[in-house]
Amino acid sequence: MAKVDVLLGLQWGDEGKGKIVDVLAPKYDVVARFQGGPNAGHTLEFDGIKHVLHQIPSGIFRERTKNIIGNGVVLDPVIFKAEIESLKKFNLNVVENLFISKKASLIIPTHRLLDQAYEAAKGESKIGSTLKGIGPTYQDKIGRQGLRVGDVLSDKFNDKFKRLSEIHFGILQNLGFEFKWSELEAQFLDAINFLKQFKLVESEYLINHELQQGSTILAEGAQGSLLDIDFGSYPFVTSSNTVTAGACTGLGIAPRHIGEVYGIFKAYSTRVGGGPFPTELLNEDGELMRKQGNEFGSTTGRPRRCGWIDIPSLKYSIMINGVTRLLMMKVDVLSVFPKIKVCTKYQLKDGTVTTALPYELVNEKITPIYEEFKGWQTSVTGNSLTDLPVELIQYVEFLERELEVPITLISTGPDRLQTIFRPLSAV
Ligand code: GDP
Ligand code: IMO
Ligand code: MG
C-alpha cells in the first residue's frame, strides 16, 4: 500500500508551504489539507503570477491532482466562495478536482465576531489572531455543538444555523459586542448555496481508497509546529494540531500509512501575532530581514516579526513531527548580511544553559546563545546547486549537522523555478 507524505512548517507558519506543495504537486495524485482554515495564507508564484490560497489545497493549479479539504479543517463558506471566484481567471477545473469532507467544521459569521470580541476582551494579552473565527469554531467542534459541511445537505440546516447563531448572540451581548446581522446572514446563506455544487464527500473513504490503489498523497500542513495547540507556545497558538499526528486525525489515515515527513523552515525565523520569540531582532537587522524577505502576512498584511534561526525550537519540531527531510527556504533573503547568527542554545533566567525548549516560555525571558557565520553577500536567486556560494553551503551543512536530518531542498526565491533539489548523495 502507498504512503501519505506530510509537509508541514517547523516554525511559526509562513515558511513557504504553499510554494513547495505547488512545486511537489506534479509528483502527487492527491494533495490534502488536514487542519486550520482561512487563517492560512499559502502563496504560489509561477509564470509571473502570484496567488494566495487560504483554504483550497496548493495542488489546485496542477491539472491531474485531486485536492481534498479534510475533516480536520474549519471551512468558511464565504471566504471559500471568494477564493473560488478568484481562481476563475485561471480556467481550472475546480469543481471536478476539489473534494470537501462532510465532516469538516463550518465557520459561521458569529465565529468571526466571537474571535474579535474575545481578542478585544484580552486587551494587552491578546493572541494576535487572524480573526477568521478559527478558535471559536474549534471550540464548538470540541464542545459538540458545531455545524459541519455535511449538514448543509439537510433540510434542517437553517434551523441548526439559527440555533447556533443564537447561542453566539448571547455571548456577544454579554461581551458588549455590537454588530449588524442581516447582511452577514444573507452573505453566509448565499455562500452555503454556492458550496452545494462541490463534491461533499466522506473524504476518509476517498483517501484510504486512493491509498489502496497505490496513489501518491501529500498532506499539506497549515500554520507551523510552534503554533500547535499542544506543543506551541500556549496560549499564543492556533487551535488545531499542526503536527504530523494532525494529518492522521484530520484526514482519517492510520499512523502506519505516514511516509516521508517534510519539515519546512526559513533560513531565519518569523512570527506574526503575539507570543514568545527568543531570537527576535528588534533592531535594524530585523527591519532589513522584513524588507528583504517581504515579511508581511499573506492573510492579514501585518508586518511579521523577524529574527535569527533557532536550533532548539527546530529540533523540538523535528522531534514531535518525526521529520525525515528538511526543506530550507528564503536563503536569498540573507544575502545582504555580512554575518549570520544561529541560536544553538538558550540561557534561562537562573543561568542554566539548555538546548531544550523550557515550559515557561511566555513569562520568563530566554537569552539565545549564538554562533556566528560569515555571510555570502552575493545574490542567490537561481536553481543550480553548484552555483551556491561556499559560505551558504557551509551554513546549510552546519544546520544539517545540528538538526541531524538531511536538507534536500533549498529555495532561492518565491517562484516555482527558484528551487534547488539537493540529492541525498550531496548531503
Ligand atoms: P506559507 O504560509 O508557508 O505558504 O508561506 P506564505 O506564503 O505565507 O509566506 C511565504 C512568503 O515567502 C510568500 O510571499 C512566498 O512567495 C515567499 N517565498 C517562498 N519561498 C521563498 C524564497 O525562497 N525566497 C523568497 N525571497 N521568498 C520566498
Ligand atoms: P500559514 O498556514 C502564520 C497565527 C496568528 C496568531 C495565532 C492564532 O499561512 O503558515 P488564529 O487566527 O489561528 O486564531 O491565530 O496564529 N497564525 C499564523 N501565523 N501563518 C499562519 O498560517 C497562521 N495562522 C495563524 O497570527 O498569532
Ligand atoms: Mg502563510
GROMACS .gro file of C-alpha atoms and ligand atoms in nm:
model
  483
    1MET     CA    1   0.000   0.000   0.000
    2ALA     CA    2   0.113   0.352  -0.072
    3LYS     CA    3   0.202   0.604   0.196
    4VAL     CA    4   0.092   0.958   0.276
    5ASP     CA    5   0.377   1.209   0.280
    6VAL     CA    6   0.329   1.509   0.505
    7LEU     CA    7   0.466   1.860   0.450
    8LEU     CA    8   0.448   2.096   0.743
    9GLY     CA    9   0.601   2.411   0.888
   10LEU     CA   10   0.856   2.378   1.168
   11GLN     CA   11   0.843   2.739   1.285
   12TRP     CA   12   0.555   2.986   1.341
   13GLY     CA   13   0.399   2.948   0.996
   14ASP     CA   14   0.464   3.120   0.661
   15GLU     CA   15   0.770   2.904   0.594
   16GLY     CA   16   0.677   2.873   0.224
   17LYS     CA   17   0.450   2.567   0.238
   18GLY     CA   18   0.231   2.688  -0.050
   19LYS     CA   19   0.525   2.734  -0.283
   20ILE     CA   20   0.668   2.389  -0.213
   21VAL     CA   21   0.338   2.199  -0.223
   22ASP     CA   22   0.284   2.355  -0.566
   23VAL     CA   23   0.637   2.255  -0.672
   24LEU     CA   24   0.591   1.896  -0.549
   25ALA     CA   25   0.228   1.853  -0.662
   26PRO     CA   26   0.307   1.703  -1.006
   27LYS     CA   27   0.455   1.405  -0.817
   28TYR     CA   28   0.131   1.353  -0.624
   29ASP     CA   29  -0.212   1.222  -0.725
   30VAL     CA   30  -0.372   1.381  -0.422
   31VAL     CA   31  -0.298   1.691  -0.210
   32ALA     CA   32  -0.497   1.726   0.113
   33ARG     CA   33  -0.532   1.993   0.380
   34PHE     CA   34  -0.587   1.841   0.725
   35GLN     CA   35  -0.627   2.130   0.971
   36GLY     CA   36  -0.657   2.504   1.004
   37GLY     CA   37  -0.871   2.714   0.776
   38PRO     CA   38  -0.869   3.067   0.636
   39ASN     CA   39  -0.611   3.176   0.893
   40ALA     CA   40  -0.363   3.019   0.649
   41GLY     CA   41  -0.224   3.215   0.356
   42HIS     CA   42  -0.022   2.999   0.117
   43THR     CA   43   0.149   3.189  -0.164
   44LEU     CA   44   0.228   3.039  -0.505
   45GLU     CA   45   0.425   3.213  -0.778
   46PHE     CA   46   0.472   3.098  -1.136
   47ASP     CA   47   0.469   3.247  -1.487
   48GLY     CA   48   0.471   3.596  -1.338
   49ILE     CA   49   0.153   3.521  -1.141
   50LYS     CA   50   0.129   3.546  -0.762
   51HIS     CA   51  -0.166   3.379  -0.594
   52VAL     CA   52  -0.256   3.331  -0.228
   53LEU     CA   53  -0.468   3.032  -0.122
   54HIS     CA   54  -0.638   3.016   0.217
   55GLN     CA   55  -0.848   2.701   0.235
   56ILE     CA   56  -0.800   2.537  -0.101
   57PRO     CA   57  -0.502   2.298  -0.115
   58SER     CA   58  -0.196   2.419  -0.304
   59GLY     CA   59  -0.219   2.136  -0.558
   60ILE     CA   60  -0.514   2.310  -0.728
   61PHE     CA   61  -0.302   2.455  -1.010
   62ARG     CA   62  -0.190   2.107  -1.121
   63GLU     CA   63  -0.446   1.965  -1.356
   64ARG     CA   64  -0.431   1.598  -1.266
   65THR     CA   65  -0.407   1.641  -0.889
   66LYS     CA   66  -0.710   1.575  -0.671
   67ASN     CA   67  -0.739   1.825  -0.387
   68ILE     CA   68  -0.907   1.736  -0.059
   69ILE     CA   69  -1.021   1.963   0.222
   70GLY     CA   70  -1.014   1.715   0.509
   71ASN     CA   71  -1.235   1.669   0.814
   72GLY     CA   72  -0.982   1.845   1.041
   73VAL     CA   73  -1.024   2.174   0.854
   74VAL     CA   74  -1.253   2.459   0.960
   75LEU     CA   75  -1.412   2.597   0.644
   76ASP     CA   76  -1.556   2.945   0.599
   77PRO     CA   77  -1.802   2.921   0.307
   78VAL     CA   78  -1.794   3.298   0.247
   79ILE     CA   79  -1.416   3.302   0.210
   80PHE     CA   80  -1.436   2.978   0.012
   81LYS     CA   81  -1.670   3.139  -0.242
   82ALA     CA   82  -1.436   3.437  -0.280
   83GLU     CA   83  -1.140   3.201  -0.324
   84ILE     CA   84  -1.315   3.002  -0.594
   85GLU     CA   85  -1.410   3.324  -0.773
   86SER     CA   86  -1.052   3.449  -0.761
   87LEU     CA   87  -0.946   3.125  -0.933
   88LYS     CA   88  -1.187   3.175  -1.226
   89LYS     CA   89  -0.931   3.357  -1.438
   90PHE     CA   90  -0.707   3.050  -1.438
   91ASN     CA   91  -0.970   2.828  -1.603
   92LEU     CA   92  -0.909   2.539  -1.370
   93ASN     CA   93  -1.148   2.251  -1.334
   94VAL     CA   94  -1.205   2.324  -0.965
   95VAL     CA   95  -1.548   2.165  -0.928
   96GLU     CA   96  -1.401   1.844  -1.070
   97ASN     CA   97  -1.071   1.844  -0.876
   98LEU     CA   98  -1.182   1.954  -0.532
   99PHE     CA   99  -1.332   1.727  -0.267
  100ILE     CA  100  -1.458   1.861   0.065
  101SER     CA  101  -1.510   1.644   0.369
  102LYS     CA  102  -1.864   1.642   0.502
  103LYS     CA  103  -1.703   1.622   0.845
  104ALA     CA  104  -1.509   1.948   0.809
  105SER     CA  105  -1.636   2.214   1.052
  106LEU     CA  106  -1.821   2.518   0.926
  107ILE     CA  107  -1.718   2.867   1.033
  108ILE     CA  108  -2.033   3.073   1.069
  109PRO     CA  109  -2.029   3.457   1.078
  110THR     CA  110  -2.069   3.473   1.455
  111HIS     CA  111  -1.748   3.270   1.495
  112ARG     CA  112  -1.562   3.558   1.334
  113LEU     CA  113  -1.740   3.807   1.559
  114LEU     CA  114  -1.659   3.599   1.867
  115ASP     CA  115  -1.293   3.590   1.764
  116GLN     CA  116  -1.294   3.971   1.757
  117ALA     CA  117  -1.484   4.001   2.084
  118TYR     CA  118  -1.257   3.755   2.269
  119GLU     CA  119  -0.944   3.927   2.141
  120ALA     CA  120  -1.078   4.270   2.240
  121ALA     CA  121  -1.159   4.136   2.587
  122LYS     CA  122  -0.800   4.011   2.627
  123GLY     CA  123  -0.658   4.360   2.580
  124GLU     CA  124  -0.277   4.363   2.609
  125SER     CA  125  -0.251   3.985   2.627
  126LYS     CA  126  -0.436   3.923   2.300
  127ILE     CA  127  -0.315   3.632   2.087
  128GLY     CA  128  -0.294   3.835   1.767
  129SER     CA  129  -0.543   3.603   1.598
  130THR     CA  130  -0.615   3.643   1.227
  131LEU     CA  131  -0.978   3.699   1.338
  132LYS     CA  132  -1.109   3.440   1.095
  133GLY     CA  133  -1.307   3.261   1.364
  134ILE     CA  134  -1.069   2.967   1.398
  135GLY     CA  135  -1.065   2.941   1.780
  136PRO     CA  136  -1.443   2.977   1.830
  137THR     CA  137  -1.516   2.721   1.555
  138TYR     CA  138  -1.282   2.459   1.703
  139GLN     CA  139  -1.434   2.539   2.045
  140ASP     CA  140  -1.779   2.449   1.911
  141LYS     CA  141  -1.641   2.137   1.743
  142ILE     CA  142  -1.488   2.014   2.068
  143GLY     CA  143  -1.796   2.137   2.259
  144ARG     CA  144  -2.006   1.914   2.031
  145GLN     CA  145  -2.236   2.187   1.911
  146GLY     CA  146  -2.071   2.292   1.585
  147LEU     CA  147  -2.203   2.270   1.230
  148ARG     CA  148  -2.032   2.059   0.970
  149VAL     CA  149  -2.015   2.077   0.591
  150GLY     CA  150  -2.239   1.771   0.556
  151ASP     CA  151  -2.514   1.950   0.749
  152VAL     CA  152  -2.572   2.184   0.454
  153LEU     CA  153  -2.740   1.892   0.274
  154SER     CA  154  -3.001   1.854   0.546
  155ASP     CA  155  -3.334   2.035   0.526
  156LYS     CA  156  -3.286   2.119   0.894
  157PHE     CA  157  -2.972   2.320   0.819
  158ASN     CA  158  -3.129   2.664   0.856
  159ASP     CA  159  -3.271   2.569   1.197
  160LYS     CA  160  -2.935   2.436   1.314
  161PHE     CA  161  -2.764   2.752   1.192
  162LYS     CA  162  -3.021   2.969   1.369
  163ARG     CA  163  -2.982   2.777   1.694
  164LEU     CA  164  -2.601   2.807   1.697
  165SER     CA  165  -2.611   3.176   1.596
  166GLU     CA  166  -2.846   3.246   1.885
  167ILE     CA  167  -2.613   3.083   2.135
  168HIS     CA  168  -2.340   3.312   1.999
  169PHE     CA  169  -2.563   3.620   2.011
  170GLY     CA  170  -2.599   3.565   2.386
  171ILE     CA  171  -2.222   3.552   2.438
  172LEU     CA  172  -2.164   3.856   2.217
  173GLN     CA  173  -2.426   4.052   2.403
  174ASN     CA  174  -2.260   3.969   2.735
  175LEU     CA  175  -1.931   4.093   2.594
  176GLY     CA  176  -2.099   4.415   2.480
  177PHE     CA  177  -2.008   4.346   2.117
  178GLU     CA  178  -2.231   4.518   1.862
  179PHE     CA  179  -2.285   4.408   1.503
  180LYS     CA  180  -2.533   4.412   1.213
  181TRP     CA  181  -2.665   4.064   1.145
  182SER     CA  182  -2.889   4.069   0.837
  183GLU     CA  183  -2.611   4.128   0.586
  184LEU     CA  184  -2.381   3.871   0.741
  185GLU     CA  185  -2.660   3.615   0.745
  186ALA     CA  186  -2.757   3.674   0.382
  187GLN     CA  187  -2.393   3.651   0.269
  188PHE     CA  188  -2.349   3.326   0.461
  189LEU     CA  189  -2.663   3.158   0.326
  190ASP     CA  190  -2.567   3.259  -0.026
  191ALA     CA  191  -2.222   3.105   0.022
  192ILE     CA  192  -2.381   2.785   0.159
  193ASN     CA  193  -2.583   2.751  -0.162
  194PHE     CA  194  -2.266   2.805  -0.362
  195LEU     CA  195  -2.087   2.533  -0.163
  196LYS     CA  196  -2.351   2.274  -0.256
  197GLN     CA  197  -2.226   2.247  -0.615
  198PHE     CA  198  -1.896   2.096  -0.491
  199LYS     CA  199  -1.820   1.735  -0.413
  200LEU     CA  200  -1.905   1.698  -0.047
  201VAL     CA  201  -1.768   1.357   0.042
  202GLU     CA  202  -1.660   1.122   0.313
  203SER     CA  203  -1.300   1.202   0.248
  204GLU     CA  204  -1.162   0.937   0.485
  205TYR     CA  205  -1.303   0.672   0.246
  206LEU     CA  206  -1.175   0.859  -0.056
  207ILE     CA  207  -0.823   0.893   0.077
  208ASN     CA  208  -0.798   0.534   0.202
  209HIS     CA  209  -0.931   0.411  -0.130
  210GLU     CA  210  -0.664   0.616  -0.308
  211LEU     CA  211  -0.402   0.464  -0.077
  212GLN     CA  212  -0.518   0.115  -0.163
  213GLN     CA  213  -0.500   0.198  -0.533
  214GLY     CA  214  -0.135   0.299  -0.485
  215SER     CA  215  -0.191   0.672  -0.537
  216THR     CA  216   0.068   0.916  -0.410
  217ILE     CA  217  -0.070   1.152  -0.146
  218LEU     CA  218   0.070   1.470   0.008
  219ALA     CA  219  -0.082   1.616   0.324
  220GLU     CA  220  -0.034   1.996   0.333
  221GLY     CA  221   0.006   2.145   0.678
  222ALA     CA  222  -0.108   2.492   0.771
  223GLN     CA  223   0.045   2.722   1.035
  224GLY     CA  224   0.359   2.578   1.199
  225SER     CA  225   0.459   2.338   1.474
  226LEU     CA  226   0.535   2.620   1.718
  227LEU     CA  227   0.171   2.730   1.682
  228ASP     CA  228   0.038   2.380   1.761
  229ILE     CA  229  -0.237   2.377   2.025
  230ASP     CA  230  -0.048   2.119   2.238
  231PHE     CA  231   0.317   2.183   2.160
  232GLY     CA  232   0.328   2.552   2.065
  233SER     CA  233   0.389   2.849   2.293
  234TYR     CA  234   0.048   2.822   2.463
  235PRO     CA  235  -0.171   3.028   2.478
  236PHE     CA  236  -0.010   3.208   2.183
  237VAL     CA  237  -0.101   2.933   1.941
  238THR     CA  238  -0.369   2.839   1.692
  239SER     CA  239  -0.649   2.598   1.786
  240SER     CA  240  -0.550   2.285   1.593
  241ASN     CA  241  -0.282   2.017   1.591
  242THR     CA  242  -0.048   2.139   1.322
  243VAL     CA  243   0.194   1.847   1.366
  244THR     CA  244   0.217   1.516   1.177
  245ALA     CA  245  -0.031   1.348   1.411
  246GLY     CA  246  -0.287   1.607   1.297
  247ALA     CA  247  -0.269   1.458   0.947
  248CYS     CA  248  -0.394   1.125   1.088
  249THR     CA  249  -0.691   1.274   1.275
  250GLY     CA  250  -0.755   1.545   1.015
  251LEU     CA  251  -0.779   1.303   0.723
  252GLY     CA  252  -0.863   0.965   0.874
  253ILE     CA  253  -0.537   0.793   0.790
  254ALA     CA  254  -0.369   0.545   1.020
  255PRO     CA  255  -0.023   0.636   1.159
  256ARG     CA  256   0.135   0.338   0.982
  257HIS     CA  257   0.042   0.494   0.648
  258ILE     CA  258   0.258   0.802   0.702
  259GLY     CA  259   0.562   0.804   0.472
  260GLU     CA  260   0.807   1.093   0.441
  261VAL     CA  261   0.765   1.391   0.671
  262TYR     CA  262   0.892   1.707   0.502
  263GLY     CA  263   0.978   1.974   0.758
  264ILE     CA  264   0.995   2.317   0.602
  265PHE     CA  265   1.177   2.612   0.760
  266LYS     CA  266   1.310   2.955   0.670
  267ALA     CA  267   1.683   3.030   0.683
  268TYR     CA  268   1.584   3.269   0.965
  269SER     CA  269   1.272   3.300   1.183
  270THR     CA  270   0.950   3.497   1.164
  271ARG     CA  271   0.636   3.519   1.372
  272VAL     CA  272   0.316   3.714   1.324
  273GLY     CA  273   0.091   3.792   1.619
  274GLY     CA  274   0.179   3.783   1.988
  275GLY     CA  275   0.381   3.537   2.193
  276PRO     CA  276   0.740   3.448   2.277
  277PHE     CA  277   1.009   3.467   2.009
  278PRO     CA  278   1.353   3.414   2.168
  279THR     CA  279   1.566   3.524   1.870
  280GLU     CA  280   1.351   3.821   1.768
  281LEU     CA  281   1.553   4.117   1.637
  282LEU     CA  282   1.405   4.446   1.744
  283ASN     CA  283   1.672   4.643   1.560
  284GLU     CA  284   1.782   4.736   1.209
  285ASP     CA  285   1.879   4.374   1.129
  286GLY     CA  286   1.518   4.274   1.196
  287GLU     CA  287   1.397   4.561   0.977
  288LEU     CA  288   1.632   4.454   0.699
  289MET     CA  289   1.509   4.093   0.715
  290ARG     CA  290   1.148   4.210   0.694
  291LYS     CA  291   1.229   4.428   0.394
  292GLN     CA  292   1.441   4.171   0.210
  293GLY     CA  293   1.202   3.886   0.282
  294ASN     CA  294   0.890   4.093   0.221
  295GLU     CA  295   0.773   3.969   0.557
  296PHE     CA  296   0.415   4.089   0.567
  297GLY     CA  297   0.130   3.848   0.641
  298SER     CA  298  -0.031   3.678   0.338
  299THR     CA  299  -0.369   3.674   0.515
  300THR     CA  300  -0.374   3.992   0.721
  301GLY     CA  301  -0.093   4.206   0.573
  302ARG     CA  302   0.053   4.256   0.921
  303PRO     CA  303   0.433   4.303   0.943
  304ARG     CA  304   0.596   3.977   1.054
  305ARG     CA  305   0.838   3.985   1.344
  306CYS     CA  306   1.183   3.868   1.229
  307GLY     CA  307   1.489   3.709   1.393
  308TRP     CA  308   1.775   3.464   1.353
  309ILE     CA  309   1.726   3.092   1.315
  310ASP     CA  310   1.657   2.899   1.634
  311ILE     CA  311   1.804   2.547   1.654
  312PRO     CA  312   1.649   2.434   1.988
  313SER     CA  313   1.298   2.510   1.864
  314LEU     CA  314   1.366   2.350   1.525
  315LYS     CA  315   1.499   2.036   1.696
  316TYR     CA  316   1.184   2.027   1.908
  317SER     CA  317   0.962   2.049   1.599
  318ILE     CA  318   1.166   1.780   1.423
  319MET     CA  319   1.122   1.551   1.724
  320ILE     CA  320   0.745   1.599   1.756
  321ASN     CA  321   0.686   1.554   1.384
  322GLY     CA  322   0.931   1.275   1.306
  323VAL     CA  323   1.076   1.481   1.022
  324THR     CA  324   1.265   1.275   0.762
  325ARG     CA  325   1.364   1.552   0.517
  326LEU     CA  326   1.427   1.922   0.566
  327LEU     CA  327   1.340   2.192   0.314
  328MET     CA  328   1.518   2.524   0.362
  329MET     CA  329   1.351   2.839   0.236
  330LYS     CA  330   1.437   3.201   0.161
  331VAL     CA  331   1.816   3.171   0.168
  332ASP     CA  332   1.826   3.464  -0.079
  333VAL     CA  333   1.696   3.695   0.195
  334LEU     CA  334   2.016   3.654   0.398
  335SER     CA  335   2.242   3.753   0.106
  336VAL     CA  336   2.270   4.110   0.236
  337PHE     CA  337   2.402   4.018   0.581
  338PRO     CA  338   2.782   4.024   0.637
  339LYS     CA  339   2.734   3.799   0.943
  340ILE     CA  340   2.468   3.539   1.004
  341LYS     CA  341   2.381   3.422   1.351
  342VAL     CA  342   2.245   3.086   1.461
  343CYS     CA  343   2.095   3.032   1.805
  344THR     CA  344   2.227   2.695   1.920
  345LYS     CA  345   2.133   2.711   2.290
  346TYR     CA  346   1.924   2.906   2.535
  347GLN     CA  347   2.031   3.057   2.863
  348LEU     CA  348   1.749   3.060   3.116
  349LYS     CA  349   1.678   3.318   3.385
  350ASP     CA  350   1.861   3.112   3.652
  351GLY     CA  351   2.173   3.088   3.432
  352THR     CA  352   2.115   2.729   3.312
  353VAL     CA  353   2.221   2.667   2.953
  354THR     CA  354   1.998   2.427   2.761
  355THR     CA  355   1.910   2.303   2.414
  356ALA     CA  356   1.558   2.209   2.528
  357LEU     CA  357   1.251   2.427   2.498
  358PRO     CA  358   1.157   2.530   2.854
  359TYR     CA  359   0.795   2.505   2.974
  360GLU     CA  360   0.796   2.865   3.087
  361LEU     CA  361   0.844   3.039   2.755
  362VAL     CA  362   0.584   3.308   2.797
  363ASN     CA  363   0.664   3.470   3.130
  364GLU     CA  364   1.039   3.417   3.161
  365LYS     CA  365   1.294   3.572   2.933
  366ILE     CA  366   1.523   3.338   2.743
  367THR     CA  367   1.861   3.462   2.624
  368PRO     CA  368   1.971   3.298   2.299
  369ILE     CA  369   2.334   3.185   2.269
  370TYR     CA  370   2.457   3.239   1.916
  371GLU     CA  371   2.724   3.105   1.682
  372GLU     CA  372   2.829   3.339   1.404
  373PHE     CA  373   2.886   3.264   1.038
  374LYS     CA  374   3.037   3.466   0.758
  375GLY     CA  375   2.765   3.575   0.516
  376TRP     CA  376   2.789   3.507   0.141
  377GLN     CA  377   2.696   3.863   0.038
  378THR     CA  378   2.623   3.770  -0.316
  379SER     CA  379   2.286   3.733  -0.481
  380VAL     CA  380   2.144   3.377  -0.491
  381THR     CA  381   1.824   3.350  -0.692
  382GLY     CA  382   1.886   3.062  -0.930
  383ASN     CA  383   1.827   2.690  -0.932
  384SER     CA  384   2.172   2.539  -0.961
  385LEU     CA  385   2.327   2.367  -0.662
  386THR     CA  386   2.679   2.416  -0.795
  387ASP     CA  387   2.631   2.795  -0.822
  388LEU     CA  388   2.565   2.837  -0.450
  389PRO     CA  389   2.839   3.029  -0.267
  390VAL     CA  390   3.063   2.828  -0.037
  391GLU     CA  391   2.957   3.026   0.274
  392LEU     CA  392   2.595   2.933   0.209
  393ILE     CA  393   2.685   2.566   0.169
  394GLN     CA  394   2.877   2.586   0.498
  395TYR     CA  395   2.569   2.736   0.665
  396VAL     CA  396   2.347   2.459   0.522
  397GLU     CA  397   2.591   2.188   0.631
  398PHE     CA  398   2.615   2.332   0.981
  399LEU     CA  399   2.237   2.333   1.018
  400GLU     CA  400   2.219   1.981   0.887
  401ARG     CA  401   2.474   1.857   1.142
  402GLU     CA  402   2.291   2.031   1.427
  403LEU     CA  403   1.945   1.918   1.317
  404GLU     CA  404   2.054   1.564   1.221
  405VAL     CA  405   1.817   1.546   0.924
  406PRO     CA  406   1.921   1.594   0.559
  407ILE     CA  407   1.831   1.922   0.386
  408THR     CA  408   1.709   1.804   0.048
  409LEU     CA  409   1.571   2.128  -0.095
  410ILE     CA  410   1.693   2.487  -0.093
  411SER     CA  411   1.465   2.770  -0.207
  412THR     CA  412   1.620   3.086  -0.350
  413GLY     CA  413   1.312   3.291  -0.438
  414PRO     CA  414   0.931   3.286  -0.445
  415ASP     CA  415   0.896   3.145  -0.796
  416ARG     CA  416   0.837   2.775  -0.865
  417LEU     CA  417   1.159   2.767  -1.063
  418GLN     CA  418   1.375   2.913  -0.786
  419THR     CA  419   1.407   2.573  -0.624
  420ILE     CA  420   1.718   2.360  -0.583
  421PHE     CA  421   1.682   1.989  -0.518
  422ARG     CA  422   1.973   1.857  -0.319
  423PRO     CA  423   2.012   1.483  -0.376
  424LEU     CA  424   2.085   1.269  -0.072
  425SER     CA  425   2.422   1.185  -0.232
  426ALA     CA  426   2.518   1.553  -0.191
  427VAL     CA  427   2.431   1.552   0.176
  428GDP     P1  428   0.312   2.957   0.375
  428GDP     O1  429   0.203   3.010   0.463
  428GDP     O2  430   0.402   2.863   0.448
  428GDP     O3  431   0.263   2.901   0.246
  428GDP     O4  432   0.402   3.084   0.338
  428GDP     P2  433   0.349   3.229   0.291
  428GDP     O5  434   0.302   3.220   0.152
  428GDP     O6  435   0.255   3.286   0.391
  428GDP     O7  436   0.481   3.314   0.306
  428GDP     C1  437   0.596   3.282   0.237
  428GDP     C2  438   0.635   3.404   0.152
  428GDP     O8  439   0.767   3.390   0.106
  428GDP     C3  440   0.549   3.417   0.027
  428GDP     O9  441   0.536   3.553  -0.005
  428GDP     C4  442   0.631   3.345  -0.078
  428GDP    O10  443   0.605   3.390  -0.209
  428GDP     C5  444   0.770   3.380  -0.037
  428GDP     N1  445   0.875   3.281  -0.065
  428GDP     C6  446   0.868   3.147  -0.065
  428GDP     N2  447   0.991   3.093  -0.085
  428GDP     C7  448   1.075   3.197  -0.097
  428GDP     C8  449   1.217   3.207  -0.116
  428GDP    O11  450   1.289   3.109  -0.123
  428GDP     N3  451   1.270   3.333  -0.123
  428GDP     C9  452   1.193   3.445  -0.113
  428GDP     N4  453   1.253   3.563  -0.119
  428GDP     N5  454   1.060   3.439  -0.094
  428GDP    C10  455   1.003   3.317  -0.086
  429IMO     P1  456   0.012   2.973   0.736
  429IMO     O1  457  -0.059   2.842   0.702
  429IMO     C1  458   0.146   3.248   1.043
  429IMO     C2  459  -0.104   3.290   1.399
  429IMO     C3  460  -0.175   3.421   1.419
  429IMO     C4  461  -0.183   3.425   1.571
  429IMO     C5  462  -0.207   3.279   1.607
  429IMO     C6  463  -0.353   3.243   1.627
  429IMO     O2  464  -0.002   3.077   0.634
  429IMO     O3  465   0.153   2.945   0.776
  429IMO     P2  466  -0.564   3.213   1.468
  429IMO     O4  467  -0.620   3.300   1.360
  429IMO     O5  468  -0.526   3.077   1.422
  429IMO     O6  469  -0.651   3.209   1.590
  429IMO     O7  470  -0.429   3.287   1.516
  429IMO     O8  471  -0.155   3.202   1.498
  429IMO     N1  472  -0.131   3.226   1.268
  429IMO     C7  473  -0.042   3.220   1.168
  429IMO     N2  474   0.081   3.274   1.158
  429IMO     N3  475   0.097   3.171   0.944
  429IMO     C8  476  -0.024   3.115   0.954
  429IMO     O9  477  -0.071   3.027   0.864
  429IMO     C9  478  -0.101   3.141   1.068
  429IMO     N4  479  -0.226   3.105   1.110
  429IMO    C10  480  -0.241   3.156   1.231
  429IMO    O10  481  -0.101   3.528   1.367
  429IMO    O11  482  -0.058   3.463   1.624
  430MG      MG  483   0.121   3.192   0.521
   0.00000   0.00000   0.00000
